[in-house]
XYZ file of C-alpha atoms in Angstrom:
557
model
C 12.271 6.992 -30.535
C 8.957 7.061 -32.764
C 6.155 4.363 -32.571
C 7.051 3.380 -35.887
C 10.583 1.951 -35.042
C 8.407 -0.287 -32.835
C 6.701 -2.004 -35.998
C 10.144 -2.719 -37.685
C 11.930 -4.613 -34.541
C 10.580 -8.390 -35.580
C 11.927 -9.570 -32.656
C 8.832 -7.474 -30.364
C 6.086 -9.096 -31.554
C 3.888 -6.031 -31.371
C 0.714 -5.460 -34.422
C -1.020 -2.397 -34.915
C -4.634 -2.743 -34.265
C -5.556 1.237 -34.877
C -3.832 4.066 -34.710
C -1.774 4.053 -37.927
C -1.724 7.864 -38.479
C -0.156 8.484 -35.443
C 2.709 6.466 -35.199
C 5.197 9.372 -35.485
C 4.600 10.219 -31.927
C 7.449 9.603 -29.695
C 8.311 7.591 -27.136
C 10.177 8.842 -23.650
C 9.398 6.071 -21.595
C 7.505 2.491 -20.640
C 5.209 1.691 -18.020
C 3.738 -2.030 -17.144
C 0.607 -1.973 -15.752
C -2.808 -3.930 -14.734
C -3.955 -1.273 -12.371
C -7.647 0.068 -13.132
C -6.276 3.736 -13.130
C -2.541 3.912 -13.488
C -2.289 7.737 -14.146
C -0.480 8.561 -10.976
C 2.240 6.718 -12.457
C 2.537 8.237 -15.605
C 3.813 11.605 -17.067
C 3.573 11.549 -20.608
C 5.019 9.495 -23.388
C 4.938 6.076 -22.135
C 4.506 2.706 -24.272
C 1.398 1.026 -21.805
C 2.059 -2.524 -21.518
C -1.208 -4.363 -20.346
C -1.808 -7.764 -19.563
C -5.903 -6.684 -19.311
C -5.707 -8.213 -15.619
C -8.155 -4.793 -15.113
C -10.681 -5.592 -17.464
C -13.755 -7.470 -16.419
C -16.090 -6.417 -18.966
C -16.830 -4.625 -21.901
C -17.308 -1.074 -19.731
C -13.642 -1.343 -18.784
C -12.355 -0.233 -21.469
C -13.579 3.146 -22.128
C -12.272 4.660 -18.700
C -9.463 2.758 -18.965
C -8.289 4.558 -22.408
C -9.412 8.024 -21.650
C -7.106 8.056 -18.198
C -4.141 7.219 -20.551
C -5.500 9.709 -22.723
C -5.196 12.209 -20.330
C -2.507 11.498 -19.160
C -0.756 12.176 -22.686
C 0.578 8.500 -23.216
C 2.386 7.621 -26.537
C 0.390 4.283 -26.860
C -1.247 0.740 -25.543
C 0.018 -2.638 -26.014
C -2.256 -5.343 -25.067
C -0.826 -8.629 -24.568
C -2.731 -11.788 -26.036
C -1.269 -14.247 -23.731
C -4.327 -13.419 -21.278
C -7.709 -13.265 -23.499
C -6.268 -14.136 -26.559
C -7.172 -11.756 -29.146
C -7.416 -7.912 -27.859
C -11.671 -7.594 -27.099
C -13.020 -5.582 -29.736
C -14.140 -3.108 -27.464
C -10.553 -2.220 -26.285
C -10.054 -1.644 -30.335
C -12.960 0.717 -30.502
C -12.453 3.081 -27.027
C -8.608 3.786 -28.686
C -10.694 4.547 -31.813
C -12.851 6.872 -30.653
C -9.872 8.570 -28.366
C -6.688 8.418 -31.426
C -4.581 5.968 -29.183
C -2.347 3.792 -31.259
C -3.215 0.310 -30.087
C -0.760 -2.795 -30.502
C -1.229 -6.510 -29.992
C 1.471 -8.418 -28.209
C 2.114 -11.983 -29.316
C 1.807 -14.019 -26.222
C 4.866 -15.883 -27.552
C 6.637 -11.853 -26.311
C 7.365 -11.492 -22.735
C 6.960 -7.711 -21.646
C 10.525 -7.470 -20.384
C 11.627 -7.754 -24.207
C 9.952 -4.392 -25.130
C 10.703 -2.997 -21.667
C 14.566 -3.853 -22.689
C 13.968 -2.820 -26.120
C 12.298 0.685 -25.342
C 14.747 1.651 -22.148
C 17.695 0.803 -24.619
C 16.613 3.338 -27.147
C 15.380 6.095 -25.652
C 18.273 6.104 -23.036
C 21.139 4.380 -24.757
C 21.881 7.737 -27.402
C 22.198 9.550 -24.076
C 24.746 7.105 -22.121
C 27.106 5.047 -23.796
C 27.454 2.967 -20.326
C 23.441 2.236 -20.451
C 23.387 0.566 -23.627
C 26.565 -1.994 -22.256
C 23.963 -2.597 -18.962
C 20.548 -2.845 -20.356
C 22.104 -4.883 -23.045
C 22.785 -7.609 -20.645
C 19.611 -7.061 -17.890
C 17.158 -9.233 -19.817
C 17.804 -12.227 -16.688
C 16.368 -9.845 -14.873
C 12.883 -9.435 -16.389
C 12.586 -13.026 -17.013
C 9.766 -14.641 -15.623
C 11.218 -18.168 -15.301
C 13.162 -19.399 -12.195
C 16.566 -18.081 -13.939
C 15.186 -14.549 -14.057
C 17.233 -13.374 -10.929
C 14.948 -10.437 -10.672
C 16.830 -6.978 -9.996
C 19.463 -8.230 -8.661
C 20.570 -9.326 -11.765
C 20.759 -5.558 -12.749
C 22.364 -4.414 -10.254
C 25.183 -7.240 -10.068
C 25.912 -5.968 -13.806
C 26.320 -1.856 -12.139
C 28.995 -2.906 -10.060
C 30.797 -5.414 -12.493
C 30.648 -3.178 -15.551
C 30.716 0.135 -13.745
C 32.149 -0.759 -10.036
C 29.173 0.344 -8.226
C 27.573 -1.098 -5.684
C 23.569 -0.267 -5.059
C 20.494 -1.853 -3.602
C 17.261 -1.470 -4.036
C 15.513 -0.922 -0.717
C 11.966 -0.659 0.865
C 10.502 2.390 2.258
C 11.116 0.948 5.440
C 14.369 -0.287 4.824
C 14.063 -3.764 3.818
C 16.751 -5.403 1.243
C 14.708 -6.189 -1.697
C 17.907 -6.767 -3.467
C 21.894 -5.690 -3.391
C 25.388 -5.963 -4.918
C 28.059 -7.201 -2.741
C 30.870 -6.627 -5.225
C 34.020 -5.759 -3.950
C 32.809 -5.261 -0.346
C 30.302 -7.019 2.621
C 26.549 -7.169 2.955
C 24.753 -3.237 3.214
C 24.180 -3.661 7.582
C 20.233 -3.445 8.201
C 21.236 -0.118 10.170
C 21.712 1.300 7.462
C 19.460 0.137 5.125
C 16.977 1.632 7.925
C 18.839 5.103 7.801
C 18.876 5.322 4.580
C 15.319 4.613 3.874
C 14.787 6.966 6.405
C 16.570 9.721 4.468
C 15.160 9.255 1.294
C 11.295 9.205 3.085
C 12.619 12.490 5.252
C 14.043 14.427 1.573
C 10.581 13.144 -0.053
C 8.491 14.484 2.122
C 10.208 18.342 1.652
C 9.936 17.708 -2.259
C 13.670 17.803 -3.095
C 14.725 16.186 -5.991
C 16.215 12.986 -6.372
C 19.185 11.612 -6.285
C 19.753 12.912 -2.888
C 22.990 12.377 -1.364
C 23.582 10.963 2.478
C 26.739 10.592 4.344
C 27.193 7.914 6.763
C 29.388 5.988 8.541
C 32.264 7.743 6.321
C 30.695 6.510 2.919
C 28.259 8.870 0.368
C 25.489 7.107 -0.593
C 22.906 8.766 -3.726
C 18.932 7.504 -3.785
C 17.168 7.451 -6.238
C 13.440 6.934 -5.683
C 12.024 4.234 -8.037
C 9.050 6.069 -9.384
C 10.506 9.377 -9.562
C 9.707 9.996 -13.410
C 6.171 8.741 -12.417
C 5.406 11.570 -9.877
C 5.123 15.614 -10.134
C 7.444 16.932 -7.323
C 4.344 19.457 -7.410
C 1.768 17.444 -6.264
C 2.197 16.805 -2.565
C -1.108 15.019 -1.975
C 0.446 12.591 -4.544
C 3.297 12.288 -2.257
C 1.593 11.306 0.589
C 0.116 8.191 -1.368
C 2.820 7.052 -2.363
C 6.649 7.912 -0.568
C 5.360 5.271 2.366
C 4.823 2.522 -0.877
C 7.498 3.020 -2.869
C 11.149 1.430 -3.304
C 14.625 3.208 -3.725
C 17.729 2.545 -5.708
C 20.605 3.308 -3.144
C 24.065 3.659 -4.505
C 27.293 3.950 -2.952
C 28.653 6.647 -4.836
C 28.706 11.037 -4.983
C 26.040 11.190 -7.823
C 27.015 15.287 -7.793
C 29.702 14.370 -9.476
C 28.183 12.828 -12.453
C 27.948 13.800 -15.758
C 24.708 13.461 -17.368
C 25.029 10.314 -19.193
C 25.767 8.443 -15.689
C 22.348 10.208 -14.257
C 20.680 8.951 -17.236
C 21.918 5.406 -16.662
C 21.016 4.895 -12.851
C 17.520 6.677 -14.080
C 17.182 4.284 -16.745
C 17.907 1.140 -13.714
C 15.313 2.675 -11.743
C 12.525 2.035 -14.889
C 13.342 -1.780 -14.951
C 13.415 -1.963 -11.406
C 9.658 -0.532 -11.509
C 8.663 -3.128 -13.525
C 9.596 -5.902 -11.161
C 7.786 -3.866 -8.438
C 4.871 -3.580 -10.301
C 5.121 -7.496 -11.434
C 5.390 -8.173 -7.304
C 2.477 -5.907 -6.469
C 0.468 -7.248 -9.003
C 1.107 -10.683 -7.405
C -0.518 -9.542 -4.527
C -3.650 -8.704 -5.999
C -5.405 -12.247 -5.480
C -4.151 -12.600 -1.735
C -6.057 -8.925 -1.283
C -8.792 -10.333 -2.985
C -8.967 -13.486 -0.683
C -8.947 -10.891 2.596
C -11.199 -8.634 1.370
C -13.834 -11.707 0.616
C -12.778 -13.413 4.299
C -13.337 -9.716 6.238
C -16.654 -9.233 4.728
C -18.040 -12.725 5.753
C -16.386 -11.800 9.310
C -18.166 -8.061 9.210
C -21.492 -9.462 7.675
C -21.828 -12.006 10.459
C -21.601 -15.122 8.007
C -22.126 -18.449 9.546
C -18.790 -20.181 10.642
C -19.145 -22.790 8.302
C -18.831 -20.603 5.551
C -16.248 -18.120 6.682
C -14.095 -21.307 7.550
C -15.152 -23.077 3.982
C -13.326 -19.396 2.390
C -10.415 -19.780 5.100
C -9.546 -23.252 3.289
C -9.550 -21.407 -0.025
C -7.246 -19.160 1.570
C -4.731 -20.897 3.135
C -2.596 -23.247 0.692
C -2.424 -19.796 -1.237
C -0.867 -18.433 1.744
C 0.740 -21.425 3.274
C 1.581 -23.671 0.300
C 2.192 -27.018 1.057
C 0.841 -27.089 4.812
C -2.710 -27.172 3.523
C -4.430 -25.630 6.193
C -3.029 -22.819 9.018
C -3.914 -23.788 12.395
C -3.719 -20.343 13.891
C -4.568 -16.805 12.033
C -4.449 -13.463 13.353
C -5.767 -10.243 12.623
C -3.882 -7.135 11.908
C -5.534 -3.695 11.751
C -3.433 -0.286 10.785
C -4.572 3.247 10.164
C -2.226 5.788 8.693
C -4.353 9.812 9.362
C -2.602 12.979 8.275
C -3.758 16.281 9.858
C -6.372 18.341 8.087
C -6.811 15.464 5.788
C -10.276 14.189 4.857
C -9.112 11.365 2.565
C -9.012 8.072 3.346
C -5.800 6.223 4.238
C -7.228 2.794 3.323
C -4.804 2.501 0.695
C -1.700 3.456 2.041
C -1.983 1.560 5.303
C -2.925 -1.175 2.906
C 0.727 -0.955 1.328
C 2.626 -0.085 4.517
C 1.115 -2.657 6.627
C 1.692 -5.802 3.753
C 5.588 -3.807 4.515
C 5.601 -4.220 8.097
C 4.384 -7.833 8.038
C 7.403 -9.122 6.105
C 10.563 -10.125 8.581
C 12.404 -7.526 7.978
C 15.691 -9.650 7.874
C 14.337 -11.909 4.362
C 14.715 -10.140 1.162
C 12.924 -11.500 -1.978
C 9.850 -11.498 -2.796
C 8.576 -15.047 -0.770
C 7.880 -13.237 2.475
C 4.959 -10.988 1.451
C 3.670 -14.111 -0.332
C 1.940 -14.822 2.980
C 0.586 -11.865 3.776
C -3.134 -11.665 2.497
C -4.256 -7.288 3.272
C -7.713 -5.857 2.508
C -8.839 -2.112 2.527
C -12.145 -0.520 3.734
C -11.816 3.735 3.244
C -9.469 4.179 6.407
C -8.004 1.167 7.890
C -6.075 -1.706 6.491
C -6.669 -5.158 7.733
C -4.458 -8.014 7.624
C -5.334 -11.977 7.840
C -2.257 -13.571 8.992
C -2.238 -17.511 8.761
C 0.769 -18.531 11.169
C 1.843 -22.121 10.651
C 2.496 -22.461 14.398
C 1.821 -20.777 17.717
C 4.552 -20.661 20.215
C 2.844 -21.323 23.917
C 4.360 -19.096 27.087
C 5.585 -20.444 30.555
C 1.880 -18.842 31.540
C 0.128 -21.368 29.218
C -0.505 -18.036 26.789
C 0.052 -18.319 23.262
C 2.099 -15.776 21.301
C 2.568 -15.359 17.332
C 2.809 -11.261 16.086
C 3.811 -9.073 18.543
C 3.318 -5.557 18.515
C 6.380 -3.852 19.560
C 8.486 -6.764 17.507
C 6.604 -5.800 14.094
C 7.548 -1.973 14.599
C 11.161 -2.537 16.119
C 12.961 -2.181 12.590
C 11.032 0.345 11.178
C 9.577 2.939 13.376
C 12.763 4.964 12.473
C 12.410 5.797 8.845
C 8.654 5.747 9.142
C 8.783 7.928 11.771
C 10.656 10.082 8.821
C 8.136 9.715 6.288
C 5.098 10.904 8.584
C 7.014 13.551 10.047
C 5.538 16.970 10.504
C 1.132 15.478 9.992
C 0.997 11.829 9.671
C 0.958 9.294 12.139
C 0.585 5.239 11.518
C -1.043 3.357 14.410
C -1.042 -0.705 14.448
C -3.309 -3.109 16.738
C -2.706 -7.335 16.862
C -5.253 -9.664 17.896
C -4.513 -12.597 19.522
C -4.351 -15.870 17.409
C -7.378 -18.000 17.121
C -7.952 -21.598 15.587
C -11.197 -21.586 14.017
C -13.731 -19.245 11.751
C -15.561 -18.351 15.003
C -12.784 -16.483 16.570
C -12.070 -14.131 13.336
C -14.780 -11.904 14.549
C -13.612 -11.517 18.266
C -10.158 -11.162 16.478
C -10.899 -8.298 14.038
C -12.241 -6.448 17.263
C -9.804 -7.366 19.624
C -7.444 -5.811 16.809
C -9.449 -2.597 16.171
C -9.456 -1.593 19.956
C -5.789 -2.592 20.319
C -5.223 -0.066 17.537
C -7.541 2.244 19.347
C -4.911 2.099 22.333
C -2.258 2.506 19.957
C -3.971 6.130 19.266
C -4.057 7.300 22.109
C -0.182 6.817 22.953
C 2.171 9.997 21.356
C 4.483 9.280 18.556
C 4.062 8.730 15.060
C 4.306 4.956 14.504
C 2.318 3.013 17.524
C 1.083 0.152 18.144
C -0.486 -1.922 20.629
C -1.372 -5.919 21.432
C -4.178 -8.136 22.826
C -2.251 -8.177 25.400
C -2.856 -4.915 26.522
C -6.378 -5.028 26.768
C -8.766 -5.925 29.432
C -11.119 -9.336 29.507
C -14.576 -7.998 28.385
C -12.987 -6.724 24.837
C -11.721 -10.602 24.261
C -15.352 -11.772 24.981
C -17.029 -9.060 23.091
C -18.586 -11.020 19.664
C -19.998 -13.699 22.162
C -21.760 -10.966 24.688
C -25.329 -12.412 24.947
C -28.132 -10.647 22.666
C -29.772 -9.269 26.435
C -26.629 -8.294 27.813
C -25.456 -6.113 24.083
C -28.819 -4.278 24.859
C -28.673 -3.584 28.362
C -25.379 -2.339 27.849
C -26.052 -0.009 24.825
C -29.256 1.589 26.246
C -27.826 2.609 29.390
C -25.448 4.731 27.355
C -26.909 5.161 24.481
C -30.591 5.862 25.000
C -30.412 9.114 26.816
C -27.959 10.585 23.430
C -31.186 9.038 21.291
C -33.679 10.531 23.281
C -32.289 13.988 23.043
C -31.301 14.024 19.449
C -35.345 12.840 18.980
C -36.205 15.620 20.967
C -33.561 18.606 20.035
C -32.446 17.415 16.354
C -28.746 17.915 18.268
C -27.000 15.124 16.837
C -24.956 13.609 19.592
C -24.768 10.172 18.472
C -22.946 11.314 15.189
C -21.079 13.644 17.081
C -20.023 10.733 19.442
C -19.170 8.358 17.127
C -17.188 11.456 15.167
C -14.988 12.453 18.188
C -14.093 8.317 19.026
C -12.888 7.932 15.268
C -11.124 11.239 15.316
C -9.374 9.220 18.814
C -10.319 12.576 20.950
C -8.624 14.810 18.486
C -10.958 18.331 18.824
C -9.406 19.979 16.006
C -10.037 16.639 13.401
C -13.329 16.270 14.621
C -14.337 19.246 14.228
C -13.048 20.097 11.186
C -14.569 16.437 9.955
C -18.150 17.571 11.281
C -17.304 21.041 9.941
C -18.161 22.798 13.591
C -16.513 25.634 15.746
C -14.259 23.353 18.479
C -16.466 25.971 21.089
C -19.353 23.710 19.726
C -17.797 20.627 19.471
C -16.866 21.197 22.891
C -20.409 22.445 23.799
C -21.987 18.789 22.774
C -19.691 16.572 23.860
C -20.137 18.497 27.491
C -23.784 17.572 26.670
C -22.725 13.896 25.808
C -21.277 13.380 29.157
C -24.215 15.565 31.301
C -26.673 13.193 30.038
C -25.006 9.948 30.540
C -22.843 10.708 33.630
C -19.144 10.029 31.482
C -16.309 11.579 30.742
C -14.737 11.764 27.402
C -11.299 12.561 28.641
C -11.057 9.203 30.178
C -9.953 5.960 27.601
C -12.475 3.930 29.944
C -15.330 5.626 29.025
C -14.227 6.068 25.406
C -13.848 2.745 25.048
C -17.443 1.878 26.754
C -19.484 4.407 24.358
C -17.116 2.662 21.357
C -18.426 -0.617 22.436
C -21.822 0.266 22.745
C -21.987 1.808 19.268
C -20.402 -1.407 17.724
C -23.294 -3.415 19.630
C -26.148 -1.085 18.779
């Protein structure tokens, strides 16, 4: 369809703010976004919906238009329900760049023109699509009868008998059709997450088709259309975060038109995702403000006054949690130097949500900040169970990877590997600290086990680590200098840098080849100063005692 059919449909709300001599440019797609660079996302063509959630000044704007630019989209529509009129300076960077810019009447809910869009450019293709998508527009809703994708996908097997779900990466039920048989068995949801992450990974084309347990199943991968199946560093960012549409049918035997309609499902469903993740966005902004008060060494009072911010977001209703624990995760592929931050950041907000509840209202709870190359996640827990021992329990490690070590095993296979530490719960502001720690060298343990998907608990470290944040000020420094000192001396002295070199090999967890490839050395002299490391201070490297000694006194120096 052209941009121009846009400006006849009444019913879409939508005014042209610039752009009028382009507006026989076509349309192939839609796309709802708020994120501050959305281009991995897009591949030409799309209507941009915007709510302006990633604008906080006037300087926003200009990026923001020339990455659509770039990326070759069709046009922006800004809604006015946010700021009210589109800022001027939105007007003026599509100017200057030729994008047609609409307004959206805040009285227009995106899922209209999502609908609207979908049903044109896919409905001349599919006569089936245009009886669905005709009748989805529950689905989009934003008000409690909105029924989110499962709305959809009840309409696929009543209209076209076929029963699909829409599943996480690590095989969560986000949604499902039970029409005409019983609920999809978490087994398999976990197999065939699984598959789709394992097919993925080797860049095969979706659908891809699975047998099991004597019925064909096809997945489609959500964001397919958003993604070149040539860009495997674009992979890796995103097969561990995103959903699939899982149908129980042979897809080979399609015509076209059918393809077209389940590809067409997949676009709406993407909208929902990207309403849900957008939900998140205050909860990560609520860890990411607790974790640097906790990293800053803020005063109690004021890391607990943020806590109470924090919690009836998280908790709403109980007003207050009266336990929290920390989370930490790290996701490292071989002979990468870019940070995981991000991706642990999506998998780990995954792995914290029961993985029998579907819906959205789980991850509600879950508050997960990012800092380069570890995720960290401040779980409230409404209430503490206490052992036979008199110790109390909330996360457990083992329990939070049970359900999905096997298809995330499948997505990291061949160079990735996720590793997961839990802290012990604590009841005030002034055990976050010894928390995010406790959680760091849990995860530390975690790395040093084989396997891709570890983790490790509190549980499974010794006494000193739990007491570390409230070490006296003498003690930190008689500690640190006795290991420390003789590294300083010598780098004074010889220019060798051993203290990076120390602190390299620790956060490479031992790994010769990734440190040395991180400090861009020869292993031989990798090797050759890490022999000097443990000459001058009497350790050895190859033990996880004295790993975890020179790791403590580099946090305390």
């Amino acid at each position: 369809m052209r941009l121009r059919a846009l400006l006849d449909t009444d019913a879409l709300g939508l005014r042209l703010l610039g752009g009028e001599d382009e507006l026989d440019r076509a349309v192939r797609g839609v796309m709802t976004t708020d994120l501050r660079d959305p281009s991995r996302y897009l591949t030409g063509g799309e209507l941009v919906l915007t709510g302006l959630a990633w604008r906080r000044d006037a300087d926003d704007s200009e990026p923001f238009v020339r990455i659509l630019v770039q990326a070759g989209v069709a046009a922006l529509a800004a809604g006015e329900a946010e700021l009210g009129d589109v800022p001027q300076d939105l007007v003026a960077a599509c100017a200057r760049h030729r994008l047609p810019l609409f307004a959206v009447h805040e009285s227009v809910a995106f899922a209209t023109i999502t609908e609207h869009v979908v049903r044109q450019v896919s409905g001349e293709r599919a006569g089936d699509l245009a009886a669905v998508v005709d009748r989805h527009r529950r689905m989009m809703t934003s008000g409690p009868a909105g029924g989110g994708p499962d709305v959809v996908l009840d309409l696929l097997g009543s209209d076209l008998d076929l029963r699909a779900w829409v599943l996480s990466p690590t095989g969560r039920l986000i949604a499902g059709s039970e029409v005409g048989g019983p609920a999809l068995p978490a087994e398999t949801c976990a197999r065939l997450a699984a598959e789709h992450l394992a097919a993925t990974r080797t860049g095969r084309r979706g659908p891809h088709r699975v047998l099991l347990n004597g019925s064909t199943y096809s997945l489609f991968p959500v964001r397919s259309a958003a993604r070149s199946p040539q860009a495997p560093r674009d992979v890796r960012e995103t097969v561990l975060a995103d959903w699939l549409l899982a149908v129980e049918a042979d897809a080979g035997d399609w015509p076209a038109e059918r393809l077209d309609l389940l590809q067409g499902v997949t676009q709406l469903i993407a909208v929902e995702r990207d309403r849900r993740d957008a939900a998140r966005t205050v909860r990560r902004r609520l860890a990411q403000e607790v974790l640097e008060l906790v990293q800053t060494g803020a005063a109690p009072a004021e890391i607990a006054a943020r806590l109470r911010v924090a919690a009836p977001v998280l908790l709403p209703g109980l007003g207050a949690a009266p336990h929290w624990q920390v989370v930490v995760a790290r996701v490292e592929w071989e002979g990468e130097e870019a940070s995981g931050g991000a991706v642990a950041q999506s998998l780990l907000e995954e792995v914290l949500v029961d993985p029998l509840a579907s819906g959205p209202e789980p991850s509600d709870r879950i508050a997960v900040a990012h800092t380069g190359e570890e995720a960290i996640a401040l779980v409230p827990l409404p209430a503490v169970s206490t052992e036979h021992d008199g110790s109390e329990t909330g996360l457990l490690a083992d329990a939070l990877l049970r359900s999905v070590r096997e298809p995330l095993s499948a997505g990291l296979d061949g160079d990735g590997r996720l590793t997961l530490g839990v802290s012990a719960a604590v009841h005030s502001a002034e055990g976050l600290r010894g928390a995010l720690e406790e959680a760091r060298h849990a995860r530390r343990v975690a790395a040093a086990r084989p396997g891709r998907v570890c983790a490790a608990g509190h549980q499974e470290l010794a006494s000193h680590v739990l007491l570390l944040p409230f070490v006296p000020d003498d003690v930190r420094r008689a500690f640190t200098a006795r290991l420390l000192d003789p590294l300083t001396d010598y780098d004074r002295r010889h220019r060798a840098e051993l203290i990076p070199t120390l602190e390299a090999f620790l956060d490479c967890d031992g790994s010769w080849t990734r440190c040395a490839t991180r400090l861009h050395l020869h292993v031989n002299t990798l090797r050759y100063r890490v022999g000097r490391i443990e000459q001058l201070t009497g350790r050895d490297l190859s033990r996880l005692e004295d790993k975890l000694d020179f790791f403590l006194a580099l946090r305390m120096s």
